[in-house]
Amino acid sequence: MHLLSFRGKRPSTLLFALLAASHAAVQADAPAETGQSIHINSIRNPELKSYRVMAAGLDAFDEYHALAPQAREVRFKLVAGSRAPADAMQDLTLRIAGNETAIALPLAADGSFVLPRSAQADSEDADLITNKKKGHYRWQPSVYSDGVPANMRRLGDLRLQCQVMIAIAKKEIAFWVRTLVGTLLRTTDWCSSEQLKLGARSDVPLASATLLAGERRVPLKVEKEGASFVAPIGDTSYPDDTLIELQYRNDAAGGPPAPP
């Protein structure tokens, strides 16, 4: 997931609570719900997510779409964790399963997918279920506006990603954690807080990330051996159309993949 960091007296408490509780962190025409019976997943304790929890991310995308009006959809992505087996992404499948709901969700080569709206899945409290064991994956949202170069990220896109991620996290974490974070940030809109920065993941190892603000070039912190950079999404002095230029390491083969 895209990691959040907080500036203040108790950043570790906030960050740990969010990461531990949320386990990670498009509207499109829904595929036909056939009502056909589905095979019981033969994997014991499979990786899964509540459809209602994930659908909260769709609601946030719609509510805050003005942050990235040229973004056609939010995609979600299954990413193998550091302790996942080498074949974690091999033959990975995903479906929405409920009492009567059976919707296959095609996965792109990078593990991303579009989550459809489904009133039936919501009413049945269905789950998104993989064919792999639980505990080896992270669920991430991603937002890309049309026209943004492959080696750039748009700040408004990252702000919208944050809103999607936080909406999902708030569905999963305990009330007291939501209250604690809201109190310390002094707002219910966590993504707008100046105390919050977003650790945005890169699929290709980074050498540097630079925020382009008029004539200024502002170096951003690159973390986790080039796996992510820290974006100042809560700093309102930077407009949503602000771009972040990404430079990739010399040993990164092929450069960044194009968004699906």
PDB file of C-alpha atoms in Angstrom:
ATOM      1  CA  MET A   1       0.000   0.000   0.000  1.00  0.00           C
ATOM      2  CA  HIS A   2       0.981   3.598  -0.146  1.00  0.00           C
ATOM      3  CA  LEU A   3       2.397   4.315   3.281  1.00  0.00           C
ATOM      4  CA  LEU A   4       1.423   7.335   5.319  1.00  0.00           C
ATOM      5  CA  SER A   5       3.751   9.223   7.617  1.00  0.00           C
ATOM      6  CA  PHE A   6       2.778  11.805  10.202  1.00  0.00           C
ATOM      7  CA  ARG A   7       4.792  14.683  11.588  1.00  0.00           C
ATOM      8  CA  GLY A   8       4.172  15.280  15.273  1.00  0.00           C
ATOM      9  CA  LYS A   9       4.805  13.892  18.721  1.00  0.00           C
ATOM     10  CA  ARG A  10       3.408  10.407  18.144  1.00  0.00           C
ATOM     11  CA  PRO A  11       3.951   9.425  14.479  1.00  0.00           C
ATOM     12  CA  SER A  12       4.821   5.793  15.181  1.00  0.00           C
ATOM     13  CA  THR A  13       1.549   5.194  17.052  1.00  0.00           C
ATOM     14  CA  LEU A  14      -0.522   6.562  14.198  1.00  0.00           C
ATOM     15  CA  LEU A  15       1.352   4.784  11.449  1.00  0.00           C
ATOM     16  CA  PHE A  16       1.387   1.418  13.219  1.00  0.00           C
ATOM     17  CA  ALA A  17      -2.345   1.588  13.919  1.00  0.00           C
ATOM     18  CA  LEU A  18      -3.178   2.319  10.306  1.00  0.00           C
ATOM     19  CA  LEU A  19      -0.890  -0.270   8.780  1.00  0.00           C
ATOM     20  CA  ALA A  20      -1.726  -3.050  11.206  1.00  0.00           C
ATOM     21  CA  ALA A  21      -5.460  -2.563  10.965  1.00  0.00           C
ATOM     22  CA  SER A  22      -5.891  -1.911   7.268  1.00  0.00           C
ATOM     23  CA  HIS A  23      -3.648  -4.774   5.976  1.00  0.00           C
ATOM     24  CA  ALA A  24      -2.563  -2.803   3.000  1.00  0.00           C
ATOM     25  CA  ALA A  25      -3.420   0.394   1.624  1.00  0.00           C
ATOM     26  CA  VAL A  26     -13.420   2.827 -11.495  1.00  0.00           C
ATOM     27  CA  GLN A  27     -16.344   2.906 -11.684  1.00  0.00           C
ATOM     28  CA  ALA A  28     -17.091   0.640 -14.627  1.00  0.00           C
ATOM     29  CA  ASP A  29     -19.947  -1.347 -16.033  1.00  0.00           C
ATOM     30  CA  ALA A  30     -20.300  -4.429 -13.872  1.00  0.00           C
ATOM     31  CA  PRO A  31     -19.911  -7.821 -15.520  1.00  0.00           C
ATOM     32  CA  ALA A  32     -23.085  -9.793 -15.707  1.00  0.00           C
ATOM     33  CA  GLU A  33     -24.052 -11.526 -12.463  1.00  0.00           C
ATOM     34  CA  THR A  34     -25.093 -14.894 -13.743  1.00  0.00           C
ATOM     35  CA  GLY A  35     -26.267 -16.450 -10.503  1.00  0.00           C
ATOM     36  CA  GLN A  36     -24.397 -19.624 -11.446  1.00  0.00           C
ATOM     37  CA  SER A  37     -22.936 -21.737  -8.694  1.00  0.00           C
ATOM     38  CA  ILE A  38     -19.250 -21.264  -8.006  1.00  0.00           C
ATOM     39  CA  HIS A  39     -16.520 -23.671  -6.993  1.00  0.00           C
ATOM     40  CA  ILE A  40     -15.586 -23.677  -3.340  1.00  0.00           C
ATOM     41  CA  ASN A  41     -12.114 -22.228  -2.950  1.00  0.00           C
ATOM     42  CA  SER A  42      -9.797 -25.141  -2.187  1.00  0.00           C
ATOM     43  CA  ILE A  43      -7.273 -22.852  -0.467  1.00  0.00           C
ATOM     44  CA  ARG A  44      -7.692 -22.774   3.284  1.00  0.00           C
ATOM     45  CA  ASN A  45      -7.720 -19.246   4.715  1.00  0.00           C
ATOM     46  CA  PRO A  46      -7.414 -17.475   1.331  1.00  0.00           C
ATOM     47  CA  GLU A  47      -6.453 -13.827   0.843  1.00  0.00           C
ATOM     48  CA  LEU A  48      -9.685 -11.838   0.746  1.00  0.00           C
ATOM     49  CA  LYS A  49     -11.290  -8.438   1.278  1.00  0.00           C
ATOM     50  CA  SER A  50     -14.833  -7.389   2.033  1.00  0.00           C
ATOM     51  CA  TYR A  51     -16.606  -5.993  -1.032  1.00  0.00           C
ATOM     52  CA  ARG A  52     -18.236  -3.302   1.108  1.00  0.00           C
ATOM     53  CA  VAL A  53     -14.848  -2.217   2.433  1.00  0.00           C
ATOM     54  CA  MET A  54     -13.360  -1.957  -1.049  1.00  0.00           C
ATOM     55  CA  ALA A  55     -16.472  -0.235  -2.409  1.00  0.00           C
ATOM     56  CA  ALA A  56     -15.841   2.574   0.085  1.00  0.00           C
ATOM     57  CA  GLY A  57     -12.839   3.362  -2.108  1.00  0.00           C
ATOM     58  CA  LEU A  58     -15.118   3.697  -5.130  1.00  0.00           C
ATOM     59  CA  ASP A  59     -17.300   6.123  -3.186  1.00  0.00           C
ATOM     60  CA  ALA A  60     -14.247   8.195  -2.256  1.00  0.00           C
ATOM     61  CA  PHE A  61     -13.080   8.255  -5.879  1.00  0.00           C
ATOM     62  CA  ASP A  62     -16.443   9.687  -6.922  1.00  0.00           C
ATOM     63  CA  GLU A  63     -16.601  12.159  -4.034  1.00  0.00           C
ATOM     64  CA  TYR A  64     -13.101  13.568  -4.554  1.00  0.00           C
ATOM     65  CA  HIS A  65     -12.857  13.150  -8.328  1.00  0.00           C
ATOM     66  CA  ALA A  66     -12.294  16.902  -8.721  1.00  0.00           C
ATOM     67  CA  LEU A  67      -8.740  16.291  -7.481  1.00  0.00           C
ATOM     68  CA  ALA A  68      -8.056  14.366 -10.700  1.00  0.00           C
ATOM     69  CA  PRO A  69     -10.856  15.101 -13.205  1.00  0.00           C
ATOM     70  CA  GLN A  70      -8.906  13.481 -16.071  1.00  0.00           C
ATOM     71  CA  ALA A  71      -8.593  10.175 -14.224  1.00  0.00           C
ATOM     72  CA  ARG A  72     -11.065   7.739 -15.742  1.00  0.00           C
ATOM     73  CA  GLU A  73     -11.052   5.210 -12.912  1.00  0.00           C
ATOM     74  CA  VAL A  74      -9.367   3.994  -9.784  1.00  0.00           C
ATOM     75  CA  ARG A  75      -7.606   0.684 -10.160  1.00  0.00           C
ATOM     76  CA  PHE A  76      -6.760  -1.605  -7.285  1.00  0.00           C
ATOM     77  CA  LYS A  77      -3.689  -3.750  -7.212  1.00  0.00           C
ATOM     78  CA  LEU A  78      -2.560  -6.906  -5.467  1.00  0.00           C
ATOM     79  CA  VAL A  79       1.135  -6.659  -4.626  1.00  0.00           C
ATOM     80  CA  ALA A  80       3.170  -9.501  -3.196  1.00  0.00           C
ATOM     81  CA  GLY A  81       4.753  -8.687   0.156  1.00  0.00           C
ATOM     82  CA  SER A  82       8.396  -9.127   1.044  1.00  0.00           C
ATOM     83  CA  ARG A  83       7.735 -12.499   2.672  1.00  0.00           C
ATOM     84  CA  ALA A  84       5.581 -13.852  -0.142  1.00  0.00           C
ATOM     85  CA  PRO A  85       6.737 -16.980  -1.993  1.00  0.00           C
ATOM     86  CA  ALA A  86       8.459 -16.476  -5.341  1.00  0.00           C
ATOM     87  CA  ASP A  87       5.399 -17.712  -7.233  1.00  0.00           C
ATOM     88  CA  ALA A  88       2.913 -15.503  -5.339  1.00  0.00           C
ATOM     89  CA  MET A  89       1.748 -13.701  -8.491  1.00  0.00           C
ATOM     90  CA  GLN A  90       1.800 -16.789 -10.699  1.00  0.00           C
ATOM     91  CA  ASP A  91      -1.667 -18.023 -11.695  1.00  0.00           C
ATOM     92  CA  LEU A  92      -3.238 -15.552  -9.254  1.00  0.00           C
ATOM     93  CA  THR A  93      -7.002 -15.186  -9.706  1.00  0.00           C
ATOM     94  CA  LEU A  94      -9.605 -12.962  -8.081  1.00  0.00           C
ATOM     95  CA  ARG A  95     -13.393 -13.078  -7.875  1.00  0.00           C
ATOM     96  CA  ILE A  96     -16.301 -11.555  -5.995  1.00  0.00           C
ATOM     97  CA  ALA A  97     -18.160 -14.312  -4.181  1.00  0.00           C
ATOM     98  CA  GLY A  98     -21.377 -14.169  -2.173  1.00  0.00           C
ATOM     99  CA  ASN A  99     -24.438 -16.304  -1.616  1.00  0.00           C
ATOM    100  CA  GLU A 100     -25.602 -15.718  -5.187  1.00  0.00           C
ATOM    101  CA  THR A 101     -22.891 -13.436  -6.550  1.00  0.00           C
ATOM    102  CA  ALA A 102     -20.128 -14.819  -8.765  1.00  0.00           C
ATOM    103  CA  ILE A 103     -18.075 -12.204 -10.627  1.00  0.00           C
ATOM    104  CA  ALA A 104     -14.637 -12.962 -12.028  1.00  0.00           C
ATOM    105  CA  LEU A 105     -12.261  -9.985 -11.835  1.00  0.00           C
ATOM    106  CA  PRO A 106      -9.599 -10.106 -14.572  1.00  0.00           C
ATOM    107  CA  LEU A 107      -6.132  -9.213 -13.328  1.00  0.00           C
ATOM    108  CA  ALA A 108      -3.709  -7.226 -15.482  1.00  0.00           C
ATOM    109  CA  ALA A 109      -0.112  -8.364 -15.775  1.00  0.00           C
ATOM    110  CA  ASP A 110       0.842  -6.070 -12.884  1.00  0.00           C
ATOM    111  CA  GLY A 111      -1.822  -7.549 -10.594  1.00  0.00           C
ATOM    112  CA  SER A 112      -4.220  -4.619 -10.972  1.00  0.00           C
ATOM    113  CA  PHE A 113      -7.957  -4.774 -11.539  1.00  0.00           C
ATOM    114  CA  VAL A 114     -11.084  -2.653 -11.807  1.00  0.00           C
ATOM    115  CA  LEU A 115     -13.708  -3.168  -9.123  1.00  0.00           C
ATOM    116  CA  PRO A 116     -17.251  -3.002 -10.545  1.00  0.00           C
ATOM    117  CA  ARG A 117     -20.280  -1.649  -8.769  1.00  0.00           C
ATOM    118  CA  SER A 118     -22.608  -4.448  -7.701  1.00  0.00           C
ATOM    119  CA  ALA A 119     -25.694  -3.850  -5.585  1.00  0.00           C
ATOM    120  CA  GLN A 120     -26.068  -7.606  -5.178  1.00  0.00           C
ATOM    121  CA  ALA A 121     -22.520  -8.053  -3.872  1.00  0.00           C
ATOM    122  CA  ASP A 122     -23.117  -5.213  -1.437  1.00  0.00           C
ATOM    123  CA  SER A 123     -26.425  -6.591  -0.165  1.00  0.00           C
ATOM    124  CA  GLU A 124     -24.906 -10.053   0.308  1.00  0.00           C
ATOM    125  CA  ASP A 125     -21.816  -8.659   2.056  1.00  0.00           C
ATOM    126  CA  ALA A 126     -19.740 -10.547  -0.513  1.00  0.00           C
ATOM    127  CA  ASP A 127     -15.954 -10.876  -0.490  1.00  0.00           C
ATOM    128  CA  LEU A 128     -13.164 -10.423  -2.990  1.00  0.00           C
ATOM    129  CA  ILE A 129     -11.415 -13.797  -2.803  1.00  0.00           C
ATOM    130  CA  THR A 130      -8.131 -14.949  -4.322  1.00  0.00           C
ATOM    131  CA  ASN A 131      -6.894 -18.467  -4.939  1.00  0.00           C
ATOM    132  CA  LYS A 132      -3.830 -17.833  -2.763  1.00  0.00           C
ATOM    133  CA  LYS A 133      -3.194 -18.023   0.973  1.00  0.00           C
ATOM    134  CA  LYS A 134      -3.766 -15.019   3.196  1.00  0.00           C
ATOM    135  CA  GLY A 135      -0.953 -12.861   4.503  1.00  0.00           C
ATOM    136  CA  HIS A 136       1.279 -12.496   1.454  1.00  0.00           C
ATOM    137  CA  TYR A 137      -0.380  -9.583  -0.339  1.00  0.00           C
ATOM    138  CA  ARG A 138      -1.082  -5.875  -0.034  1.00  0.00           C
ATOM    139  CA  TRP A 139      -4.092  -4.168  -1.633  1.00  0.00           C
ATOM    140  CA  GLN A 140      -3.284  -0.795  -3.188  1.00  0.00           C
ATOM    141  CA  PRO A 141      -5.302   1.856  -5.052  1.00  0.00           C
ATOM    142  CA  SER A 142      -3.788   3.694  -7.997  1.00  0.00           C
ATOM    143  CA  VAL A 143      -5.017   6.781  -9.839  1.00  0.00           C
ATOM    144  CA  TYR A 144      -3.516   8.100 -13.074  1.00  0.00           C
ATOM    145  CA  SER A 145      -4.785  11.088 -15.040  1.00  0.00           C
ATOM    146  CA  ASP A 146      -4.764  10.896 -18.825  1.00  0.00           C
ATOM    147  CA  GLY A 147      -1.878  12.761 -20.423  1.00  0.00           C
ATOM    148  CA  VAL A 148       0.607  12.532 -17.547  1.00  0.00           C
ATOM    149  CA  PRO A 149       4.012  11.329 -18.853  1.00  0.00           C
ATOM    150  CA  ALA A 150       5.141   7.882 -17.746  1.00  0.00           C
ATOM    151  CA  ASN A 151       8.026   9.321 -15.702  1.00  0.00           C
ATOM    152  CA  MET A 152       5.787  11.785 -13.856  1.00  0.00           C
ATOM    153  CA  ARG A 153       3.193  11.639 -11.109  1.00  0.00           C
ATOM    154  CA  ARG A 154       0.528  14.312 -10.669  1.00  0.00           C
ATOM    155  CA  LEU A 155       0.013  15.550  -7.106  1.00  0.00           C
ATOM    156  CA  GLY A 156      -3.792  15.613  -7.439  1.00  0.00           C
ATOM    157  CA  ASP A 157      -3.718  11.961  -8.522  1.00  0.00           C
ATOM    158  CA  LEU A 158      -1.803  11.082  -5.368  1.00  0.00           C
ATOM    159  CA  ARG A 159      -4.227  13.110  -3.251  1.00  0.00           C
ATOM    160  CA  LEU A 160      -7.137  11.185  -4.748  1.00  0.00           C
ATOM    161  CA  GLN A 161      -5.288   7.904  -4.164  1.00  0.00           C
ATOM    162  CA  CYS A 162      -4.950   8.909  -0.524  1.00  0.00           C
ATOM    163  CA  GLN A 163      -8.680   9.595  -0.222  1.00  0.00           C
ATOM    164  CA  VAL A 164      -9.454   6.156  -1.659  1.00  0.00           C
ATOM    165  CA  MET A 165      -6.964   4.429   0.646  1.00  0.00           C
ATOM    166  CA  ILE A 166      -8.134   6.252   3.765  1.00  0.00           C
ATOM    167  CA  ALA A 167     -11.797   5.552   2.992  1.00  0.00           C
ATOM    168  CA  ILE A 168     -10.975   1.833   2.891  1.00  0.00           C
ATOM    169  CA  ALA A 169      -8.820   1.999   6.019  1.00  0.00           C
ATOM    170  CA  LYS A 170     -11.551   3.789   7.983  1.00  0.00           C
ATOM    171  CA  LYS A 171     -13.895   0.900   7.200  1.00  0.00           C
ATOM    172  CA  GLU A 172     -11.429  -1.572   8.692  1.00  0.00           C
ATOM    173  CA  ILE A 173      -9.907   0.128  11.707  1.00  0.00           C
ATOM    174  CA  ALA A 174     -11.549   0.418  15.103  1.00  0.00           C
ATOM    175  CA  PHE A 175     -13.570   3.492  16.070  1.00  0.00           C
ATOM    176  CA  TRP A 176     -11.079   4.471  18.772  1.00  0.00           C
ATOM    177  CA  VAL A 177      -8.245   4.460  16.236  1.00  0.00           C
ATOM    178  CA  ARG A 178     -10.234   6.713  13.877  1.00  0.00           C
ATOM    179  CA  THR A 179     -10.974   9.016  16.789  1.00  0.00           C
ATOM    180  CA  LEU A 180      -7.324   9.094  17.893  1.00  0.00           C
ATOM    181  CA  VAL A 181      -6.007   9.896  14.436  1.00  0.00           C
ATOM    182  CA  GLY A 182      -8.684  12.525  13.820  1.00  0.00           C
ATOM    183  CA  THR A 183      -7.939  14.178  17.147  1.00  0.00           C
ATOM    184  CA  LEU A 184      -4.187  14.334  16.585  1.00  0.00           C
ATOM    185  CA  LEU A 185      -4.562  15.561  13.018  1.00  0.00           C
ATOM    186  CA  ARG A 186      -7.360  17.953  14.086  1.00  0.00           C
ATOM    187  CA  THR A 187      -9.445  17.054  11.056  1.00  0.00           C
ATOM    188  CA  THR A 188     -11.619  14.238   9.752  1.00  0.00           C
ATOM    189  CA  ASP A 189     -10.080  14.742   6.286  1.00  0.00           C
ATOM    190  CA  TRP A 190      -6.774  13.055   7.019  1.00  0.00           C
ATOM    191  CA  CYS A 191      -5.386  13.482   3.498  1.00  0.00           C
ATOM    192  CA  SER A 192      -5.649  17.278   3.731  1.00  0.00           C
ATOM    193  CA  SER A 193      -3.617  17.514   6.939  1.00  0.00           C
ATOM    194  CA  GLU A 194      -0.280  19.309   6.690  1.00  0.00           C
ATOM    195  CA  GLN A 195       1.068  16.707   9.135  1.00  0.00           C
ATOM    196  CA  LEU A 196       0.572  13.937   6.617  1.00  0.00           C
ATOM    197  CA  LYS A 197       2.803  12.908   3.750  1.00  0.00           C
ATOM    198  CA  LEU A 198       2.242  10.049   1.340  1.00  0.00           C
ATOM    199  CA  GLY A 199       4.826   7.387   0.588  1.00  0.00           C
ATOM    200  CA  ALA A 200       3.996   6.642  -3.063  1.00  0.00           C
ATOM    201  CA  ARG A 201       5.195   3.291  -4.367  1.00  0.00           C
ATOM    202  CA  SER A 202       7.167   2.969  -7.595  1.00  0.00           C
ATOM    203  CA  ASP A 203       7.182  -0.245  -9.629  1.00  0.00           C
ATOM    204  CA  VAL A 204      10.669   0.639 -10.889  1.00  0.00           C
ATOM    205  CA  PRO A 205      13.558   1.465  -8.489  1.00  0.00           C
ATOM    206  CA  LEU A 206      14.002   5.225  -8.184  1.00  0.00           C
ATOM    207  CA  ALA A 207      17.164   7.287  -8.197  1.00  0.00           C
ATOM    208  CA  SER A 208      15.342  10.525  -7.369  1.00  0.00           C
ATOM    209  CA  ALA A 209      11.962  12.252  -7.243  1.00  0.00           C
ATOM    210  CA  THR A 210      11.650  15.998  -7.839  1.00  0.00           C
ATOM    211  CA  LEU A 211       8.591  18.180  -7.386  1.00  0.00           C
ATOM    212  CA  LEU A 212       8.279  20.780 -10.166  1.00  0.00           C
ATOM    213  CA  ALA A 213       6.827  23.992  -8.726  1.00  0.00           C
ATOM    214  CA  GLY A 214       7.066  26.797 -11.270  1.00  0.00           C
ATOM    215  CA  GLU A 215      10.768  27.575 -11.638  1.00  0.00           C
ATOM    216  CA  ARG A 216      11.596  25.608  -8.502  1.00  0.00           C
ATOM    217  CA  ARG A 217      12.724  22.004  -8.376  1.00  0.00           C
ATOM    218  CA  VAL A 218      12.101  20.537  -4.923  1.00  0.00           C
ATOM    219  CA  PRO A 219      13.866  17.224  -4.153  1.00  0.00           C
ATOM    220  CA  LEU A 220      11.618  14.700  -2.431  1.00  0.00           C
ATOM    221  CA  LYS A 221      12.738  11.938  -0.121  1.00  0.00           C
ATOM    222  CA  VAL A 222      13.211   8.525  -1.748  1.00  0.00           C
ATOM    223  CA  GLU A 223      12.744   5.584   0.611  1.00  0.00           C
ATOM    224  CA  LYS A 224      13.038   1.808   0.830  1.00  0.00           C
ATOM    225  CA  GLU A 225      15.990   1.543  -1.556  1.00  0.00           C
ATOM    226  CA  GLY A 226      14.143   3.398  -4.296  1.00  0.00           C
ATOM    227  CA  ALA A 227      10.802   1.612  -3.880  1.00  0.00           C
ATOM    228  CA  SER A 228       8.874   4.761  -2.927  1.00  0.00           C
ATOM    229  CA  PHE A 229       9.028   8.542  -2.624  1.00  0.00           C
ATOM    230  CA  VAL A 230       7.398  10.886  -0.120  1.00  0.00           C
ATOM    231  CA  ALA A 231       4.844  13.298  -1.604  1.00  0.00           C
ATOM    232  CA  PRO A 232       3.622  16.439   0.241  1.00  0.00           C
ATOM    233  CA  ILE A 233      -0.057  15.867  -0.446  1.00  0.00           C
ATOM    234  CA  GLY A 234      -1.175  17.927   2.559  1.00  0.00           C
ATOM    235  CA  ASP A 235       0.731  21.041   1.478  1.00  0.00           C
ATOM    236  CA  THR A 236      -1.921  23.241  -0.159  1.00  0.00           C
ATOM    237  CA  SER A 237       0.702  25.636  -1.516  1.00  0.00           C
ATOM    238  CA  TYR A 238       1.174  23.091  -4.309  1.00  0.00           C
ATOM    239  CA  PRO A 239      -1.834  22.884  -6.677  1.00  0.00           C
ATOM    240  CA  ASP A 240      -3.288  19.580  -7.838  1.00  0.00           C
ATOM    241  CA  ASP A 241      -1.662  19.944 -11.284  1.00  0.00           C
ATOM    242  CA  THR A 242       1.829  19.982  -9.738  1.00  0.00           C
ATOM    243  CA  LEU A 243       3.999  17.277 -11.297  1.00  0.00           C
ATOM    244  CA  ILE A 244       6.643  15.077  -9.705  1.00  0.00           C
ATOM    245  CA  GLU A 245       9.476  14.005 -11.990  1.00  0.00           C
ATOM    246  CA  LEU A 246      10.825  10.504 -11.381  1.00  0.00           C
ATOM    247  CA  GLN A 247      14.345   9.469 -12.310  1.00  0.00           C
ATOM    248  CA  TYR A 248      14.980   5.741 -12.386  1.00  0.00           C
ATOM    249  CA  ARG A 249      18.129   3.919 -11.365  1.00  0.00           C
ATOM    250  CA  ASN A 250      20.571   2.903 -14.082  1.00  0.00           C
ATOM    251  CA  ASP A 251      20.007  -0.758 -13.254  1.00  0.00           C
ATOM    252  CA  ALA A 252      16.226  -0.466 -13.725  1.00  0.00           C
ATOM    253  CA  ALA A 253      15.379  -2.390 -16.870  1.00  0.00           C
ATOM    254  CA  GLY A 254      12.913  -0.913 -19.318  1.00  0.00           C
ATOM    255  CA  GLY A 255      11.653   2.025 -17.271  1.00  0.00           C
ATOM    256  CA  PRO A 256       8.152   2.389 -15.841  1.00  0.00           C
ATOM    257  CA  PRO A 257       5.274   0.330 -17.211  1.00  0.00           C
ATOM    258  CA  ALA A 258       2.442   2.257 -18.819  1.00  0.00           C
ATOM    259  CA  PRO A 259      -0.723   2.470 -16.671  1.00  0.00           C
ATOM    260  CA  PRO A 260      -3.277  -0.206 -17.710  1.00  0.00           C
TER     261      PRO A 260
END
